[in-house]
GROMACS .gro file of C-alpha atoms in nm:
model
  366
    1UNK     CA    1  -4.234   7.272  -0.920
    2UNK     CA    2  -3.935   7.174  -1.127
    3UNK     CA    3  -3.924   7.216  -1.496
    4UNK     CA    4  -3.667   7.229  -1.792
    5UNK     CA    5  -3.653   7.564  -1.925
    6UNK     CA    6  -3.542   7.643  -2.277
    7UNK     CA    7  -3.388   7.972  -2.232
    8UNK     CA    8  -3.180   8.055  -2.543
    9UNK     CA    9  -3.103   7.804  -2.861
   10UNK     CA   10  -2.949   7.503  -2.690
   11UNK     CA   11  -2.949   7.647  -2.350
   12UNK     CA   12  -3.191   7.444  -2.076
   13UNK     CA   13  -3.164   7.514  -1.725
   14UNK     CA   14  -3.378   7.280  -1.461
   15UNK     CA   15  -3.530   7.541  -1.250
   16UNK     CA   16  -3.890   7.585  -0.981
   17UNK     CA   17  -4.129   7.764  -1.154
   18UNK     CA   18  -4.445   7.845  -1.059
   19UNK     CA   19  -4.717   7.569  -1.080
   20UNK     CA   20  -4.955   7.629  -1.353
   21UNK     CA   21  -5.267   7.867  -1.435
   22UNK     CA   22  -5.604   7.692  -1.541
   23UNK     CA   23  -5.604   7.614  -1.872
   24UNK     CA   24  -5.908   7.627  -2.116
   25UNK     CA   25  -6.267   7.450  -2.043
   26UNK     CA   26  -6.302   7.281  -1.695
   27UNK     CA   27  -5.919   7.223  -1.640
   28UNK     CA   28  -5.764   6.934  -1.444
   29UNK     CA   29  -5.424   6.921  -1.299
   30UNK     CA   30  -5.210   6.731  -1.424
   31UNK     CA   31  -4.868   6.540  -1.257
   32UNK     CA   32  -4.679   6.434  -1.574
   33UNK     CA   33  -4.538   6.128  -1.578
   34UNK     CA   34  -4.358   6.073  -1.893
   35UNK     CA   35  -4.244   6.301  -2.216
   36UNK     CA   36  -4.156   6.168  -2.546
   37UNK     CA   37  -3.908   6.375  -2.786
   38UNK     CA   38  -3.995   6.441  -3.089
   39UNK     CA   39  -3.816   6.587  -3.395
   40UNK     CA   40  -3.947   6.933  -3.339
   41UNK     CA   41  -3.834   6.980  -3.010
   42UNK     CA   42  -3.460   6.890  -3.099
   43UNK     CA   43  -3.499   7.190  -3.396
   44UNK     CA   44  -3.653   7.410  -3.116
   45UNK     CA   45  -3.352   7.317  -2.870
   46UNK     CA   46  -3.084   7.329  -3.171
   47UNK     CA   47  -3.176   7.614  -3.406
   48UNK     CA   48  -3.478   7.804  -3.216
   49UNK     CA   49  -3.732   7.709  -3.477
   50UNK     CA   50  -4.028   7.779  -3.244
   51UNK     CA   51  -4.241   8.079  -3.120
   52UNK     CA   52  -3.969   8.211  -2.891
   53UNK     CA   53  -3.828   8.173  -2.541
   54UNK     CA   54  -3.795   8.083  -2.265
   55UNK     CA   55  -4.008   7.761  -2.326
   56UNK     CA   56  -4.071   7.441  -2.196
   57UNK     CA   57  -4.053   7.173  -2.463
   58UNK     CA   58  -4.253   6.877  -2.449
   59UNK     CA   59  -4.591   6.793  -2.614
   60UNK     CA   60  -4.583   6.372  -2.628
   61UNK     CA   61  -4.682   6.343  -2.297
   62UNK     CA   62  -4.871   6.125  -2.038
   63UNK     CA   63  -4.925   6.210  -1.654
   64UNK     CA   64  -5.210   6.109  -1.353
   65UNK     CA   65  -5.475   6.329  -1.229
   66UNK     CA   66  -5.417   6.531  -0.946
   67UNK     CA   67  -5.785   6.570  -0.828
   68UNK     CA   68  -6.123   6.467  -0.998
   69UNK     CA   69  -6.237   6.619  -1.338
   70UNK     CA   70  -6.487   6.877  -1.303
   71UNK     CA   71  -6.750   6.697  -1.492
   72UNK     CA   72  -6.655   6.364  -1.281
   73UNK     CA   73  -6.478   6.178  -1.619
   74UNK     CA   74  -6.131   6.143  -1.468
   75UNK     CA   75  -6.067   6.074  -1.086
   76UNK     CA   76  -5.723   6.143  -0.905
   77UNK     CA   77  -5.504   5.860  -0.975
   78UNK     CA   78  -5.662   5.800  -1.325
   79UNK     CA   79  -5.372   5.776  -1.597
   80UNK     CA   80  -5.412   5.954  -1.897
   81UNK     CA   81  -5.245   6.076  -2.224
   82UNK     CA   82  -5.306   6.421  -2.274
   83UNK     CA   83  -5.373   6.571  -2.634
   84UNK     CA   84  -5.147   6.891  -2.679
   85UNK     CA   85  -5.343   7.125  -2.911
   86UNK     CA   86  -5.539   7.381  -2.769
   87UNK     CA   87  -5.841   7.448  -3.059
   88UNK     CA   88  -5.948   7.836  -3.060
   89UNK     CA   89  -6.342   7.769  -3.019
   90UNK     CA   90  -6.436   8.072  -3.287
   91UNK     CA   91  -6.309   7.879  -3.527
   92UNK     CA   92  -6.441   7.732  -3.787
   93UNK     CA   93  -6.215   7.382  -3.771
   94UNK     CA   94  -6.295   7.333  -3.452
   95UNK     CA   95  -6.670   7.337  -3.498
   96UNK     CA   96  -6.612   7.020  -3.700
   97UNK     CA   97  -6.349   6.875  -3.464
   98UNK     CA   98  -6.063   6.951  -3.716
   99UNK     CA   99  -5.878   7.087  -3.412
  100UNK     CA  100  -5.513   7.125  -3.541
  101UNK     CA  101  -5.632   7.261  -3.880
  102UNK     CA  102  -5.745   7.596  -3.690
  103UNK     CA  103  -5.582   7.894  -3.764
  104UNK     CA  104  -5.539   8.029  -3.375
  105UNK     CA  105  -5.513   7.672  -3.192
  106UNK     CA  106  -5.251   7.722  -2.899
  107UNK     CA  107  -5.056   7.420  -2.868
  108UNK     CA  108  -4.854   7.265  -2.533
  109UNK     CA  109  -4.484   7.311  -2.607
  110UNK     CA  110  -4.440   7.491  -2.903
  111UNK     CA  111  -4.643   7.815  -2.856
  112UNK     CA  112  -4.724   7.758  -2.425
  113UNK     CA  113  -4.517   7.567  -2.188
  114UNK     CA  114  -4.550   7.205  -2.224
  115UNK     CA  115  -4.493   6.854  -2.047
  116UNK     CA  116  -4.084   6.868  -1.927
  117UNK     CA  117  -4.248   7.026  -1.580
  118UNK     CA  118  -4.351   6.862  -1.310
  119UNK     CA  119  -4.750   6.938  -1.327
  120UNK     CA  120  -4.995   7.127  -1.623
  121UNK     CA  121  -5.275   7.188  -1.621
  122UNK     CA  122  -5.468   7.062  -1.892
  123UNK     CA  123  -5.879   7.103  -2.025
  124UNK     CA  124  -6.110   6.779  -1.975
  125UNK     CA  125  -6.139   6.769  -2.300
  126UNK     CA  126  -5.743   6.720  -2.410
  127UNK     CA  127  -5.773   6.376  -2.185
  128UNK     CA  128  -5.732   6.044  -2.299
  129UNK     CA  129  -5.754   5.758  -2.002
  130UNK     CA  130  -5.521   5.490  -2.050
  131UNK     CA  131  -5.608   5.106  -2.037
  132UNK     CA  132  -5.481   4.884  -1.785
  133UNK     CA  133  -5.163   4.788  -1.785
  134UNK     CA  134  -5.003   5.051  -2.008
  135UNK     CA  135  -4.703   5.229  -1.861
  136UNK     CA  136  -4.667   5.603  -1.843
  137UNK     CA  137  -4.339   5.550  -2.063
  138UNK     CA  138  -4.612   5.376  -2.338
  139UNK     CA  139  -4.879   5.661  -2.269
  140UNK     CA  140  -4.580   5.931  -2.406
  141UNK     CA  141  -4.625   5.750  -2.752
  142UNK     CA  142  -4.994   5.789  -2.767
  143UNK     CA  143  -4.909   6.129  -2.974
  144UNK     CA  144  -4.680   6.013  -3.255
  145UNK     CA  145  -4.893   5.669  -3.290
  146UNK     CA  146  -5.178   5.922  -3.329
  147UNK     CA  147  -5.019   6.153  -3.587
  148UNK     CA  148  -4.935   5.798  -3.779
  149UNK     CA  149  -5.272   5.674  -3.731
  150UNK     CA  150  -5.421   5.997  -3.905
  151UNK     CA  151  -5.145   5.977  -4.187
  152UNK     CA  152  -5.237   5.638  -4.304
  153UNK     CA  153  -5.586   5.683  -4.233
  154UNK     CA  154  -5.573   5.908  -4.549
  155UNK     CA  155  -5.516   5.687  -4.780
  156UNK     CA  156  -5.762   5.370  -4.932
  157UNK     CA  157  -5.626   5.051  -4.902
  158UNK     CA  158  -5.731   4.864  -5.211
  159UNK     CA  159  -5.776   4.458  -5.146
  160UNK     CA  160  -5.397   4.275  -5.148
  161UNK     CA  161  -5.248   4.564  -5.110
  162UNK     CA  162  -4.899   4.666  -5.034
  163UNK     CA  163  -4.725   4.965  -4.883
  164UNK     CA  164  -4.368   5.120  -4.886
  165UNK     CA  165  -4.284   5.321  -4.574
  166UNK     CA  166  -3.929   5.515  -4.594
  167UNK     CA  167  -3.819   5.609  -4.242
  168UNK     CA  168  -3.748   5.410  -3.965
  169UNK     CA  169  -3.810   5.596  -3.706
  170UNK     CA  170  -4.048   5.607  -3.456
  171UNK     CA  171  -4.335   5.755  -3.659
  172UNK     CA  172  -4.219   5.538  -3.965
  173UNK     CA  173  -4.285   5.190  -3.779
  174UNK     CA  174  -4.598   5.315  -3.604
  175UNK     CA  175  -4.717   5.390  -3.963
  176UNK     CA  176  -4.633   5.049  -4.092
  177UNK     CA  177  -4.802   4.868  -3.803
  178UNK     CA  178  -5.092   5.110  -3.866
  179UNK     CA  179  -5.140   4.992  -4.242
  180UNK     CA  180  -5.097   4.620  -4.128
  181UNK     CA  181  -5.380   4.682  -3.868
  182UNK     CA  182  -5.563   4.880  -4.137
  183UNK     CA  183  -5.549   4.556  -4.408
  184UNK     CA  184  -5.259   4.592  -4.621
  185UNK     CA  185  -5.078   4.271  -4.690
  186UNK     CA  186  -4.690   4.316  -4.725
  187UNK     CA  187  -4.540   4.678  -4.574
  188UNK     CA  188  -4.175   4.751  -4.682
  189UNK     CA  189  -3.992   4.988  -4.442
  190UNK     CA  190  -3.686   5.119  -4.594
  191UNK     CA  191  -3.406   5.309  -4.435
  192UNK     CA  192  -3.001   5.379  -4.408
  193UNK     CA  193  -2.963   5.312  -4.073
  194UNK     CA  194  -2.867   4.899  -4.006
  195UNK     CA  195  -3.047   4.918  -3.622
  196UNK     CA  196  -3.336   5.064  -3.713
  197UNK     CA  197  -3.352   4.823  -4.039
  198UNK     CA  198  -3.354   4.535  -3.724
  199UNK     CA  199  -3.666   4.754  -3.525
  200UNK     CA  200  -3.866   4.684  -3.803
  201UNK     CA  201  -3.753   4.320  -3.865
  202UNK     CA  202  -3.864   4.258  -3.533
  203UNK     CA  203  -4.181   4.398  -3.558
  204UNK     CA  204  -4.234   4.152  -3.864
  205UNK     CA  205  -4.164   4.402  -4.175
  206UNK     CA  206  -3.997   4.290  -4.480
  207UNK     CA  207  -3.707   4.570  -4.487
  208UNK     CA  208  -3.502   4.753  -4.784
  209UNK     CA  209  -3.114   4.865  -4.735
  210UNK     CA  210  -3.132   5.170  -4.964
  211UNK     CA  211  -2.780   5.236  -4.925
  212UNK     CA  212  -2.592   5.191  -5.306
  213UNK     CA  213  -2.910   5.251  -5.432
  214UNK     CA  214  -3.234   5.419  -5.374
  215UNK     CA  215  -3.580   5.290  -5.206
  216UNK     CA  216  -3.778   5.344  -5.548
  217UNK     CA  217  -3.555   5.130  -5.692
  218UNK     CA  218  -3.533   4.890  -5.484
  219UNK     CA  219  -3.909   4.863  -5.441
  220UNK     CA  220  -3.904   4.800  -5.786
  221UNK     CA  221  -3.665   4.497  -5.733
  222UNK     CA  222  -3.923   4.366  -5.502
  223UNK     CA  223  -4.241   4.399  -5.632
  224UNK     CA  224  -4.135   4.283  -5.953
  225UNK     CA  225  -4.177   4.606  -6.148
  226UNK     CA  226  -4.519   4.746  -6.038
  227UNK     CA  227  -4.464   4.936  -5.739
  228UNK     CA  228  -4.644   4.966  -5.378
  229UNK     CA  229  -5.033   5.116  -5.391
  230UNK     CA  230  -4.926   5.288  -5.088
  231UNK     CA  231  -4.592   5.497  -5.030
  232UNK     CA  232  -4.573   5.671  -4.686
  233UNK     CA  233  -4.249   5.931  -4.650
  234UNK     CA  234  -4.148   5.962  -4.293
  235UNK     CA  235  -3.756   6.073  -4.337
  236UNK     CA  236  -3.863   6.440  -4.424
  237UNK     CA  237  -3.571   6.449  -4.677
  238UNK     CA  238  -3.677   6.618  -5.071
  239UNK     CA  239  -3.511   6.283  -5.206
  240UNK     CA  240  -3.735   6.043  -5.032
  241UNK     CA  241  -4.064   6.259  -5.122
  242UNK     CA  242  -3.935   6.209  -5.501
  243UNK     CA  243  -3.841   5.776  -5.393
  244UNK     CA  244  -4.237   5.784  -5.264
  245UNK     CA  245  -4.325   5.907  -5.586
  246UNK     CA  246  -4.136   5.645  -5.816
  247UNK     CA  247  -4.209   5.388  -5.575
  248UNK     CA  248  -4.600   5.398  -5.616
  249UNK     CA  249  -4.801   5.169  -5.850
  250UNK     CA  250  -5.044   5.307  -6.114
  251UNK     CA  251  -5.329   5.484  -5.908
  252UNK     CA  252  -5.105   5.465  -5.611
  253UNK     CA  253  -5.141   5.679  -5.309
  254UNK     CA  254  -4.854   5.905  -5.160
  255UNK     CA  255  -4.850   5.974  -4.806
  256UNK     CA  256  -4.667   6.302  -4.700
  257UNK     CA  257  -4.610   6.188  -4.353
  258UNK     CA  258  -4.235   6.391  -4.296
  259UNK     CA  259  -4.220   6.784  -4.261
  260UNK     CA  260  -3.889   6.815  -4.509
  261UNK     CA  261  -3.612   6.965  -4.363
  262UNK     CA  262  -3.458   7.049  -4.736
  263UNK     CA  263  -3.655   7.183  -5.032
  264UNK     CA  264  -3.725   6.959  -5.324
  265UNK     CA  265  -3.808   7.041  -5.676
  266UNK     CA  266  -4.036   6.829  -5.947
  267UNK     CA  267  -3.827   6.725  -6.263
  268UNK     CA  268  -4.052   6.710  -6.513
  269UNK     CA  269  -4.024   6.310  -6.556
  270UNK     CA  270  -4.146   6.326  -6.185
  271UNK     CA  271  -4.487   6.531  -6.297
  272UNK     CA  272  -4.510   6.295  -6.553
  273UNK     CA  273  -4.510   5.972  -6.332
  274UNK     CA  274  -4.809   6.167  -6.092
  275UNK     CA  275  -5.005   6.223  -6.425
  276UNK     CA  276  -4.968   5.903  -6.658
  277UNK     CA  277  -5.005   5.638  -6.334
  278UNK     CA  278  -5.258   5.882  -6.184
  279UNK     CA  279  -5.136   5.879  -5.873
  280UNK     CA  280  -5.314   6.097  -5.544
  281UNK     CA  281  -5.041   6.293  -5.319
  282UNK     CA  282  -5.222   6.272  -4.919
  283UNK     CA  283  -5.126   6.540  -4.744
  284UNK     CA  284  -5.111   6.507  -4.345
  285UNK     CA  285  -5.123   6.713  -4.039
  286UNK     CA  286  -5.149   6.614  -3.630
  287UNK     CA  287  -5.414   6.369  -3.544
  288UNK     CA  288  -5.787   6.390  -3.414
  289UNK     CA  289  -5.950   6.346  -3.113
  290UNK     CA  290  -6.294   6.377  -3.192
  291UNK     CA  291  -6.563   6.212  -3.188
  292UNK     CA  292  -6.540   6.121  -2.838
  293UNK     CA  293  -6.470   5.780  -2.794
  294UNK     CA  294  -6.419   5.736  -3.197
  295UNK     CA  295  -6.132   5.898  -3.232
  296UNK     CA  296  -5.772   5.813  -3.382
  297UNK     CA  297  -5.685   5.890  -3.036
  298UNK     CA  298  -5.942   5.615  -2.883
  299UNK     CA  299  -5.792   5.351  -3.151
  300UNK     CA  300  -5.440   5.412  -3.042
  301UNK     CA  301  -5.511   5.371  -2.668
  302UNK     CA  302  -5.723   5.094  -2.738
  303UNK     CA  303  -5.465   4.920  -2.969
  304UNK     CA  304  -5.149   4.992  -2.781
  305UNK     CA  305  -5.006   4.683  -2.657
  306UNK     CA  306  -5.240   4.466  -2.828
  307UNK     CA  307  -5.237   4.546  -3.235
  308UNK     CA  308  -4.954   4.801  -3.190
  309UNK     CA  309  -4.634   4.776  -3.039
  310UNK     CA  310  -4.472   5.078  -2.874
  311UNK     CA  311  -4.299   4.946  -2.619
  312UNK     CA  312  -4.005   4.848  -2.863
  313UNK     CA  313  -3.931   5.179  -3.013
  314UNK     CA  314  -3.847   5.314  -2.707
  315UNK     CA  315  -3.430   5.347  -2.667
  316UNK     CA  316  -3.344   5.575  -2.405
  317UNK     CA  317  -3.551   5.685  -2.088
  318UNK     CA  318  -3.342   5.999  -1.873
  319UNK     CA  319  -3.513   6.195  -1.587
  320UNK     CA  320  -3.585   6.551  -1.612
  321UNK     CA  321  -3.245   6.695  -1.478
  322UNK     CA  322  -3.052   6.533  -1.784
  323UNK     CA  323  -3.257   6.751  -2.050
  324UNK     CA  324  -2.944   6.968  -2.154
  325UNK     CA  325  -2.733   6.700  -2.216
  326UNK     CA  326  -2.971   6.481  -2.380
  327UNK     CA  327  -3.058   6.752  -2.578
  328UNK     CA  328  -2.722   6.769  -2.684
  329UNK     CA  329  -2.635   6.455  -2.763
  330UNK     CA  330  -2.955   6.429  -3.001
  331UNK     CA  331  -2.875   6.748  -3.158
  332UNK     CA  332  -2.528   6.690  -3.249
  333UNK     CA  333  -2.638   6.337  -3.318
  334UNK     CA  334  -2.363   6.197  -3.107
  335UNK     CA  335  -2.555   5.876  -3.013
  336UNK     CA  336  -2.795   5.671  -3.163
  337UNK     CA  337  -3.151   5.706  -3.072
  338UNK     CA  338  -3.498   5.577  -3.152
  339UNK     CA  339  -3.689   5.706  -2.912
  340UNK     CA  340  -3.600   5.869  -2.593
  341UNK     CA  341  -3.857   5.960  -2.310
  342UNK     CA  342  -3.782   6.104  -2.020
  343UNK     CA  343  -3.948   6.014  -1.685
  344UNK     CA  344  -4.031   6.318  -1.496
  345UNK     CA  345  -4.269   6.184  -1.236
  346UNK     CA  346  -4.169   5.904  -0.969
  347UNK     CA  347  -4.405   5.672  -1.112
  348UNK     CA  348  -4.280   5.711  -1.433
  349UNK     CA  349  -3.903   5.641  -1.294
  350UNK     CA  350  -4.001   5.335  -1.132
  351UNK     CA  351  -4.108   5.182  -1.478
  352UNK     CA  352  -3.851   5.320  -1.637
  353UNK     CA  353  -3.613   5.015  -1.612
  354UNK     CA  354  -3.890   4.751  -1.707
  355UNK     CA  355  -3.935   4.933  -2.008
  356UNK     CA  356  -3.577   4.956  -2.111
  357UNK     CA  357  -3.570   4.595  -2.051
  358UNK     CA  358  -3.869   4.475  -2.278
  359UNK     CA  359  -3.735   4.749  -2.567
  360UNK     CA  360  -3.629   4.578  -2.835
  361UNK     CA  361  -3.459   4.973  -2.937
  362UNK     CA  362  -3.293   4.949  -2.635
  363UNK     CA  363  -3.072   4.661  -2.699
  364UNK     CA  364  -2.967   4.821  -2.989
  365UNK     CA  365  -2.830   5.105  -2.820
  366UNK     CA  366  -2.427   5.011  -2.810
   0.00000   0.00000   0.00000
């Protein structure tokens, strides 16, 4: 089978490989159909931050079944999303279904070869089917709407409430549809970047141009002085953790959504905001997939389309064999990007110009 190999930092070759070992509890085989990229693969590709090489990148992914799951769930031909974190079953987490807060979980494309190959096999258990009428390209974006489901899921959204997200990104507009879906009233999305800004004005958010100022302060501006009783960071900057901060309300929630790529220290005026409003920082890792058929997992397949729009974050959809130039490109940062997907399986390919074509991303793209 084919696959894209990360051999050295910034260094993919498209090579045949051999297809896959089982994996795990009663594994099915897997044809992939479409990969999403995330942040973390661009820092694996660009700097090596990952657990060595070669590797194959990939863990937003979506595929078909190959041949019937051993248990009889999933049938050849049935669509799924697949759930990339392996859980070690001596530990403790996973008893509880707290898979990615395990100590020894394995995880598709970051410590084992993940979904920029042709075929994986995957456990029954890592399966999510997908409804009707969702795409393979949609099915890539289960993963990141599941990580944003979980982060918002942390907080409590008080009655009329509002929300400040700052990042718009991918995961920062699939966290401000999640809070709309989850009750609050009025979500703010705030970023730099003009196109993005236009994402979430289609989508129906009331956006913030931070630029000449900052998003605390112009949250401020907005909500007449009291601040948002929810602040979600999704840039991963130090600056924007402080913004979230001074942006929330008094017993306001703060949503660590971003992993920061710089390091960020608390002036003491900053401590003082977190004590005198009493505000609660949320922490947030990954997403959960248990309890079968309750999980954030089963929400986002069951809201995709419907409650939660994916289909116009998507910017850029390339086929396998253009991974070390598209690599590139988002590394260097040489073109503007929302999300990009590649199609790897022929299925995936065929859809991937009807999806380009109902992005609203992907008119943005110059």
């Amino acid at each position: 089978m084919r696959a894209a190999v990360l051999h050295d930092i910034r260094r993919i070759e498209i090579a045949d490989v051999p297809m896959p070992e089982p994996v795990g509890d009663r594994p099915v085989l897997v044809r992939i159909g479409a990969v999403g990229v995330c942040g973390s693969d661009v820092l694996r590709f660009g700097v090596g931050k990952g657990y060595g090489f070669p590797l194959v990148l990939g863990h937003e992914m979506s595929g078909t079944v190959v041949e019937d799951s051993p248990s009889g769930a999933f049938t050849s031909g049935d669509r799924v999303a697949i759930f990339p974190c392996l859980p070690d079953a001596a530990d403790p987490m996973t008893e509880i279904g707290e898979f990615t807060l395990g100590t020894h979980y394995d995880y598709f494309g970051s410590r084992r070869d993940g979904g920029l190959e042709e075929y994986l096999s995957v456990p029954e258990r890592n399966l999510v089917r997908l409804p009707e009428g969702v795409s393979l390209v949609e099915g890539a974006l289960v993963e990141p709407a599941g990580v944003a489901l979980h982060a918002v899921r942390k907080a409590t959204v008080p009655a009329n409430a509002t929300a400040l997200v700052i990042g718009a990104g991918p995961i920062g507009l699939l966290a401000a549809q999640w809070l709309r879906v989850l009750g609050v009233v009025r979500v703010l999305v705030s970023d730099i970047d003009e196109r993005k800004r236009r994402v979430a004005e289609h989508l129906g958010f009331d956006t913030i141009d931070p630029t000449g100022s900052t998003s605390d302060a112009r949250v401020m501006e907005a909500t007449g002085g009291r601040g948002v009783d929810i602040a979600v960071e999704a840039s991963g900057l130090g600056i924007t953790f402080l913004q979230a901060v001074h942006a929330a309300a008094h017993r306001g929630q703060v949503v660590l959504l971003g992993d920061l790529s710089t390091d960020v220290d608390l002036p003491k005026e900053t401590v003082s905001r977190i004590l005198r409003r009493e505000l609660t920082l949320l922490g947030t890792w990954n997403a959960r997939i248990t309890p079968r058929g309750q999980s954030e997992w089963d929400m986002v397949v069951a809201s995709i389309g419907r409650t939660v729009n994916v289909a116009d974050l998507v910017s850029h959809v390339f086929e396998l064999e253009q991974a070390q130039s598209v690599f590139e490109d988002l590394a260097d940062r040489s073109v503007w990007a929302n999300k990009t997907v590649f199609a790897v399986s022929d299925e995936a390919k065929a859809e991937a110009d009807a999806a380009l074509a109902a992005s609203f991303s992907a008119k943005q793209v110059p």
